[in-house]
Short mmCIF file of C-alpha atoms in Angstrom, two decimals:
data_model
loop_
_atom_site.label_atom_id
_atom_site.label_comp_id
_atom_site.label_asym_id
_atom_site.label_seq_id
_atom_site.Cartn_x
_atom_site.Cartn_y
_atom_site.Cartn_z
CA UNK A 1 9.27 14.74 10.63
CA UNK A 2 8.67 16.59 7.36
CA UNK A 3 8.48 14.74 4.03
CA UNK A 4 11.95 16.07 3.22
CA UNK A 5 13.32 14.69 6.51
CA UNK A 6 11.73 11.31 5.82
CA UNK A 7 13.18 11.17 2.31
CA UNK A 8 16.65 12.07 3.57
CA UNK A 9 16.38 9.32 6.16
CA UNK A 10 15.22 6.76 3.59
CA UNK A 11 18.12 7.60 1.27
CA UNK A 12 20.74 7.47 4.05
CA UNK A 13 23.31 4.70 4.23
CA UNK A 14 22.91 4.26 7.99
CA UNK A 15 20.69 1.14 8.35
CA UNK A 16 19.15 2.19 11.68
CA UNK A 17 18.23 5.66 10.43
CA UNK A 18 16.88 4.23 7.18
CA UNK A 19 14.67 1.66 8.94
CA UNK A 20 13.14 4.28 11.22
CA UNK A 21 12.49 6.62 8.31
CA UNK A 22 10.91 3.80 6.26
CA UNK A 23 8.62 2.82 9.13
CA UNK A 24 7.51 6.42 9.69
CA UNK A 25 7.04 7.00 5.96
CA UNK A 26 4.82 3.93 5.51
CA UNK A 27 2.81 4.90 8.60
CA UNK A 28 2.31 8.35 7.09
CA UNK A 29 1.23 6.84 3.78
CA UNK A 30 -1.28 4.58 5.55
CA UNK A 31 -2.84 7.46 7.48
CA UNK A 32 -6.32 8.66 6.46
CA UNK A 33 -5.99 12.18 7.90
CA UNK A 34 -6.25 14.91 5.27
CA UNK A 35 -3.11 16.72 6.45
CA UNK A 36 -1.18 13.46 6.44
CA UNK A 37 -2.38 12.65 2.91
CA UNK A 38 -1.04 16.01 1.69
CA UNK A 39 2.36 15.24 3.25
CA UNK A 40 2.22 11.71 1.84
CA UNK A 41 1.63 13.04 -1.68
CA UNK A 42 4.59 15.38 -1.28
CA UNK A 43 6.77 12.49 -0.11
CA UNK A 44 5.68 10.23 -3.00
CA UNK A 45 6.48 12.89 -5.59
CA UNK A 46 9.92 13.44 -4.09
CA UNK A 47 10.62 9.69 -3.93
CA UNK A 48 9.67 8.82 -7.52
CA UNK A 49 13.09 9.63 -9.07
CA UNK A 50 14.65 7.10 -6.64
CA UNK A 51 12.25 4.23 -7.42
CA UNK A 52 11.81 1.63 -10.15
CA UNK A 53 15.06 -0.31 -9.89
CA UNK A 54 13.82 -3.15 -7.65
CA UNK A 55 12.22 -6.36 -8.89
CA UNK A 56 8.67 -6.68 -7.57
CA UNK A 57 7.59 -10.22 -6.74
CA UNK A 58 4.04 -11.12 -5.71
CA UNK A 59 3.40 -14.29 -3.67
CA UNK A 60 -0.09 -15.75 -3.17
CA UNK A 61 -1.51 -19.07 -2.05
CA UNK A 62 -4.01 -20.63 0.32
CA UNK A 63 -3.43 -20.39 4.10
CA UNK A 64 -1.10 -23.15 5.25
CA UNK A 65 0.71 -23.50 1.94
CA UNK A 66 3.89 -22.14 3.53
CA UNK A 67 4.14 -18.61 2.11
CA UNK A 68 6.01 -17.14 5.07
CA UNK A 69 8.45 -20.06 5.29
CA UNK A 70 9.05 -19.86 1.55
CA UNK A 71 9.64 -16.10 1.68
CA UNK A 72 12.13 -16.44 4.53
CA UNK A 73 14.04 -19.20 2.73
CA UNK A 74 14.02 -17.22 -0.52
CA UNK A 75 15.02 -14.01 1.25
CA UNK A 76 18.00 -15.63 2.94
CA UNK A 77 18.99 -17.21 -0.40
CA UNK A 78 18.93 -13.80 -2.11
CA UNK A 79 20.81 -12.07 0.70
CA UNK A 80 23.53 -14.73 0.38
CA UNK A 81 23.87 -13.55 -3.23
CA UNK A 82 24.43 -9.97 -2.11
CA UNK A 83 20.88 -8.67 -2.61
CA UNK A 84 18.76 -6.63 -0.20
CA UNK A 85 15.22 -7.90 0.34
CA UNK A 86 12.07 -6.10 1.51
CA UNK A 87 8.88 -7.99 2.41
CA UNK A 88 5.42 -6.44 2.60
CA UNK A 89 3.24 -8.99 4.37
CA UNK A 90 -0.52 -8.36 4.27
CA UNK A 91 -2.51 -9.67 7.22
CA UNK A 92 -6.30 -10.10 7.10
CA UNK A 93 -8.36 -7.65 9.16
CA UNK A 94 -11.27 -8.88 11.25
CA UNK A 95 -14.72 -7.94 9.95
CA UNK A 96 -15.91 -8.09 13.58
CA UNK A 97 -13.31 -6.10 15.54
CA UNK A 98 -11.39 -4.52 12.66
CA UNK A 99 -8.07 -5.70 14.12
CA UNK A 100 -5.20 -7.72 12.63
CA UNK A 101 -2.63 -10.00 14.23
CA UNK A 102 0.28 -8.70 12.10
CA UNK A 103 2.35 -11.70 13.14
CA UNK A 104 4.04 -12.73 9.90
CA UNK A 105 7.44 -11.59 11.18
CA UNK A 106 7.27 -14.28 13.89
CA UNK A 107 7.41 -16.91 11.14
CA UNK A 108 10.50 -15.28 9.63
CA UNK A 109 12.78 -15.35 12.67
CA UNK A 110 16.06 -15.28 10.77
CA UNK A 111 15.04 -12.94 7.97
CA UNK A 112 13.38 -10.40 10.27
CA UNK A 113 16.62 -9.72 12.17
CA UNK A 114 18.95 -9.68 9.16
CA UNK A 115 20.41 -6.21 8.45
CA UNK A 116 19.85 -6.62 4.68
CA UNK A 117 16.13 -7.42 5.07
CA UNK A 118 13.12 -5.28 5.91
CA UNK A 119 9.73 -6.77 6.80
CA UNK A 120 6.59 -4.68 7.18
CA UNK A 121 3.28 -6.34 8.11
CA UNK A 122 0.19 -4.29 7.17
CA UNK A 123 -3.54 -4.89 7.76
CA UNK A 124 -5.80 -5.47 4.77
CA UNK A 125 -8.36 -3.14 6.43
CA UNK A 126 -11.21 -4.50 4.36
CA UNK A 127 -9.45 -4.03 1.02
CA UNK A 128 -10.39 -6.79 -1.41
CA UNK A 129 -7.86 -8.74 -3.45
CA UNK A 130 -5.53 -9.87 -0.69
CA UNK A 131 -3.43 -6.70 -0.39
CA UNK A 132 -3.57 -3.53 1.68
CA UNK A 133 -4.80 -0.23 0.32
CA UNK A 134 -1.38 1.44 0.44
CA UNK A 135 0.80 -1.51 -0.59
CA UNK A 136 1.81 0.19 -3.85
CA UNK A 137 3.03 3.24 -1.97
CA UNK A 138 4.92 1.12 0.56
CA UNK A 139 6.68 -0.61 -2.34
CA UNK A 140 8.00 2.76 -3.54
CA UNK A 141 9.41 3.46 -0.07
CA UNK A 142 11.30 0.14 -0.16
CA UNK A 143 12.62 0.85 -3.65
CA UNK A 144 13.79 4.34 -2.67
CA UNK A 145 15.60 2.80 0.31
CA UNK A 146 17.68 0.73 -2.10
CA UNK A 147 16.19 -2.76 -1.75
CA UNK A 148 16.83 -4.97 -4.77
CA UNK A 149 13.81 -7.27 -4.41
CA UNK A 150 10.43 -6.30 -2.98
CA UNK A 151 8.21 -9.27 -2.11
CA UNK A 152 4.48 -8.78 -1.51
CA UNK A 153 2.82 -11.60 0.42
CA UNK A 154 -0.96 -11.57 0.03
CA UNK A 155 -3.61 -12.52 2.57
CA UNK A 156 -3.99 -15.70 0.54
CA UNK A 157 -7.60 -16.78 0.69
CA UNK A 158 -8.41 -18.27 -2.69
CA UNK A 159 -9.23 -17.66 -6.32
CA UNK A 160 -9.90 -13.91 -5.93
CA UNK A 161 -6.57 -12.88 -4.39
CA UNK A 162 -5.28 -11.39 -7.60
CA UNK A 163 -4.81 -7.68 -6.82
CA UNK A 164 -1.10 -8.34 -6.25
CA UNK A 165 -0.82 -9.24 -9.95
CA UNK A 166 -1.68 -5.62 -10.72
CA UNK A 167 1.22 -4.19 -8.73
CA UNK A 168 4.14 -6.60 -9.21
CA UNK A 169 6.47 -7.62 -12.03
CA UNK A 170 5.91 -11.33 -11.47
CA UNK A 171 2.98 -13.13 -9.85
CA UNK A 172 3.73 -16.48 -8.18
CA UNK A 173 1.14 -18.85 -6.77
CA UNK A 174 2.04 -21.44 -4.16
CA UNK A 175 0.14 -24.73 -4.22
CA UNK A 176 0.07 -27.85 -2.06
CA UNK A 177 0.75 -31.29 -3.59
CA UNK A 178 -2.82 -32.43 -2.87
CA UNK A 179 -4.59 -29.18 -3.69
CA UNK A 180 -7.24 -30.73 -5.95
CA UNK A 181 -7.93 -32.41 -9.26
CA UNK A 182 -7.59 -31.29 -12.89
CA UNK A 183 -10.72 -29.14 -12.66
CA UNK A 184 -9.37 -27.25 -9.66
CA UNK A 185 -6.17 -26.54 -11.59
CA UNK A 186 -7.99 -24.76 -14.44
CA UNK A 187 -10.41 -22.66 -12.38
CA UNK A 188 -10.48 -19.06 -13.51
CA UNK A 189 -9.00 -16.31 -11.38
CA UNK A 190 -5.64 -16.74 -9.79
CA UNK A 191 -4.36 -19.60 -11.99
CA UNK A 192 -4.78 -17.85 -15.32
CA UNK A 193 -2.79 -14.86 -14.08
CA UNK A 194 0.06 -16.83 -12.52
CA UNK A 195 3.48 -16.34 -14.10
CA UNK A 196 4.96 -19.15 -12.01
CA UNK A 197 3.29 -21.88 -9.94
CA UNK A 198 5.22 -23.35 -7.04
CA UNK A 199 4.37 -26.75 -5.55
CA UNK A 200 5.57 -26.30 -1.97
CA UNK A 201 6.06 -29.05 0.62
CA UNK A 202 6.91 -31.42 -2.23
CA UNK A 203 9.00 -33.53 0.16
CA UNK A 204 5.91 -34.65 2.12
CA UNK A 205 4.47 -36.62 -0.80
CA UNK A 206 6.76 -36.63 -3.86
CA UNK A 207 4.30 -38.64 -5.97
CA UNK A 208 1.44 -36.24 -5.25
CA UNK A 209 3.74 -33.30 -6.01
CA UNK A 210 4.67 -34.80 -9.38
CA UNK A 211 0.99 -35.39 -10.23
CA UNK A 212 0.12 -31.83 -9.23
CA UNK A 213 2.96 -30.47 -11.36
CA UNK A 214 1.70 -32.41 -14.39
CA UNK A 215 -1.92 -31.35 -13.86
CA UNK A 216 -1.12 -27.68 -13.42
CA UNK A 217 1.35 -27.66 -16.33
CA UNK A 218 -1.40 -29.05 -18.55
CA UNK A 219 -3.90 -26.49 -17.27
CA UNK A 220 -1.49 -23.60 -17.87
CA UNK A 221 -1.10 -24.67 -21.50
CA UNK A 222 -4.88 -24.72 -21.88
CA UNK A 223 -5.25 -21.28 -20.29
CA UNK A 224 -2.49 -19.94 -22.54
CA UNK A 225 -4.48 -20.96 -25.61
CA UNK A 226 -7.82 -19.58 -24.41
CA UNK A 227 -7.04 -17.30 -21.47
CA UNK A 228 -4.53 -14.60 -20.68
CA UNK A 229 -3.29 -13.01 -23.95
CA UNK A 230 0.06 -12.20 -22.31
CA UNK A 231 0.69 -15.93 -22.03
CA UNK A 232 -0.69 -16.92 -25.43
CA UNK A 233 1.23 -18.36 -28.40
CA UNK A 234 4.32 -20.39 -27.74
CA UNK A 235 7.11 -18.00 -28.60
CA UNK A 236 10.70 -18.19 -27.39
CA UNK A 237 10.72 -14.41 -26.96
CA UNK A 238 7.80 -14.56 -24.51
CA UNK A 239 7.62 -16.04 -21.04
CA UNK A 240 5.49 -19.15 -20.73
CA UNK A 241 4.16 -19.91 -17.24
CA UNK A 242 5.67 -22.99 -15.68
CA UNK A 243 5.49 -25.14 -12.56
CA UNK A 244 8.33 -25.93 -10.14
CA UNK A 245 8.58 -28.11 -7.04
CA UNK A 246 10.24 -26.95 -3.83
CA UNK A 247 10.50 -27.69 -0.15
CA UNK A 248 10.93 -24.32 1.53
CA UNK A 249 11.37 -25.85 4.98
CA UNK A 250 14.34 -27.91 3.76
CA UNK A 251 15.62 -25.21 1.37
CA UNK A 252 15.30 -27.57 -1.59
CA UNK A 253 14.48 -26.16 -5.03
CA UNK A 254 14.73 -22.49 -4.09
CA UNK A 255 17.71 -21.96 -6.41
CA UNK A 256 15.67 -23.40 -9.29
CA UNK A 257 12.81 -21.07 -8.44
CA UNK A 258 15.08 -18.03 -8.49
CA UNK A 259 16.63 -19.16 -11.78
CA UNK A 260 13.13 -19.19 -13.29
CA UNK A 261 12.50 -15.70 -11.91
CA UNK A 262 15.75 -14.47 -13.47
CA UNK A 263 14.79 -15.96 -16.82
CA UNK A 264 11.37 -14.30 -16.59
CA UNK A 265 13.00 -10.94 -15.85
CA UNK A 266 15.44 -11.32 -18.76
CA UNK A 267 12.77 -12.27 -21.30
CA UNK A 268 10.18 -9.71 -20.20
CA UNK A 269 12.76 -6.92 -20.13
CA UNK A 270 14.05 -7.81 -23.59
CA UNK A 271 10.60 -7.93 -25.21
CA UNK A 272 9.35 -4.78 -23.44
CA UNK A 273 6.57 -6.55 -21.54
CA UNK A 274 7.99 -5.66 -18.12
CA UNK A 275 8.00 -1.92 -18.81
CA UNK A 276 4.55 -2.08 -20.43
CA UNK A 277 3.22 -3.96 -17.41
CA UNK A 278 4.50 -1.30 -15.03
CA UNK A 279 3.01 1.51 -17.13
CA UNK A 280 -0.36 -0.23 -17.15
CA UNK A 281 -0.15 -0.77 -13.39
CA UNK A 282 0.58 2.94 -12.79
CA UNK A 283 -2.51 3.95 -14.76
CA UNK A 284 -4.63 1.36 -12.92
CA UNK A 285 -3.33 2.76 -9.63
CA UNK A 286 -4.40 6.26 -10.68
CA UNK A 287 -7.96 5.13 -11.53
CA UNK A 288 -8.14 3.10 -8.32
CA UNK A 289 -7.36 6.22 -6.28
CA UNK A 290 -9.88 8.21 -8.32
CA UNK A 291 -12.58 5.64 -7.54
CA UNK A 292 -11.69 5.79 -3.85
CA UNK A 293 -11.66 9.60 -3.84
CA UNK A 294 -15.06 9.80 -5.54
CA UNK A 295 -16.52 7.41 -2.98
CA UNK A 296 -15.11 9.47 -0.12
CA UNK A 297 -16.41 12.71 -1.65
CA UNK A 298 -19.83 11.12 -2.06
CA UNK A 299 -19.99 10.07 1.60
CA UNK A 300 -19.04 13.58 2.77
CA UNK A 301 -21.41 15.46 0.45
CA UNK A 302 -23.83 17.58 2.59
CA UNK A 303 -27.04 16.45 0.85
CA UNK A 304 -25.95 12.83 0.90
CA UNK A 305 -25.08 12.96 4.61
CA UNK A 306 -28.46 14.52 5.34
CA UNK A 307 -30.42 11.95 3.36
CA UNK A 308 -28.37 8.86 4.19
CA UNK A 309 -29.80 8.01 7.66
CA UNK A 310 -33.39 8.02 6.33
CA UNK A 311 -32.46 5.96 3.28
CA UNK A 312 -30.64 3.42 5.43
CA UNK A 313 -33.61 3.13 7.77
CA UNK A 314 -36.04 2.70 4.85
CA UNK A 315 -33.89 0.01 3.23
CA UNK A 316 -33.44 -1.85 6.52
CA UNK A 317 -37.21 -1.73 7.17
CA UNK A 318 -38.05 -2.90 3.66
CA UNK A 319 -39.91 0.30 2.71
CA UNK A 320 -37.67 0.98 -0.27
CA UNK A 321 -35.48 -1.15 -2.51
CA UNK A 322 -31.73 -0.85 -2.00
CA UNK A 323 -31.22 0.02 -5.69
CA UNK A 324 -33.82 2.81 -5.49
CA UNK A 325 -32.19 4.22 -2.37
CA UNK A 326 -28.80 4.16 -4.08
CA UNK A 327 -30.14 6.11 -7.06
CA UNK A 328 -31.76 8.64 -4.73
CA UNK A 329 -28.50 9.19 -2.90
CA UNK A 330 -26.59 9.56 -6.17
CA UNK A 331 -29.18 12.07 -7.38
CA UNK A 332 -28.84 13.99 -4.11
CA UNK A 333 -25.17 14.54 -4.82
CA UNK A 334 -26.08 16.43 -8.00
CA UNK A 335 -29.09 18.31 -6.60
CA UNK A 336 -28.64 21.88 -5.27
CA UNK A 337 -29.33 21.97 -1.54
CA UNK A 338 -31.89 24.79 -1.82
CA UNK A 339 -34.11 22.74 -4.15
CA UNK A 340 -34.68 20.03 -1.54
CA UNK A 341 -37.45 20.81 0.88
CA UNK A 342 -37.88 19.19 4.26
CA UNK A 343 -38.47 15.49 3.89
CA UNK A 344 -38.08 15.62 0.11
CA UNK A 345 -36.40 12.82 -1.81
CA UNK A 346 -34.56 13.56 -5.08
CA UNK A 347 -36.28 12.29 -8.19
CA UNK A 348 -34.44 9.45 -9.94
#
């Protein structure tokens, strides 16, 4: 299918046609083939006028906190209100085999078969930050298809899973009632970027959930004074991060969570922070792709490819420092091929 065919399918009202077109479009966007990337760029440009109306919600948290259960409960709650929900679930890729299970849909049995929901698992493929390399592009496909809420579920490993903050309107962190002490609650990284913290499985130990809510609320106030400037200064016109308790399995507290999300959206839209956040994210996306493109161009440079095997062997054998080898390879990229004799190493 051509990019024009894919776009027509995505914009169609027929659910079956739209789903197939979305799946094919995201597969195209995830492809690394040069000809596919050219088609993907054409598709993205054509889709842009149809994007931007959905609310982008990022969900992170440690494994076992109940992210998938929470997303299914939330998704069904939103669909009951007449909204269409798309879920982009990122699954960790093995550093040994390179494969991923991609089984998040099995935890969302009801949501995955609902006609007003779309769930797409994607492998992280070694991308750091808990998201896949093409998650931003997949979000645009979901928005063009008319979904009202796009939820991004991260790999969810720990304090460094913050890349989703740079691509969503609101960043939510799920915590367990017994996740740690006061010190754990103020650790830098994910907590200082959280717009909303959710204590899930609060029904298991209500007392522990209440203690966790108090500890994290206190830590968020501290981080607001000395951390994220977007959360600084108590001002009624600005959103202040807060903590809520829920039990996703029993569907308790989900309405309160969504009310908080709605308040966040209202405040951040009124004060212009939501639009500014999206503009900043678009520029960050551009520079991220530039960094990736430069790295790819470096790896495929003729002089670098010629010199790389010898440099790798020397570094592995301890004959040359890794930093020196890196500088030699970088210098090779800027050295005319004719000036390098056999066995020569660029001067650094």
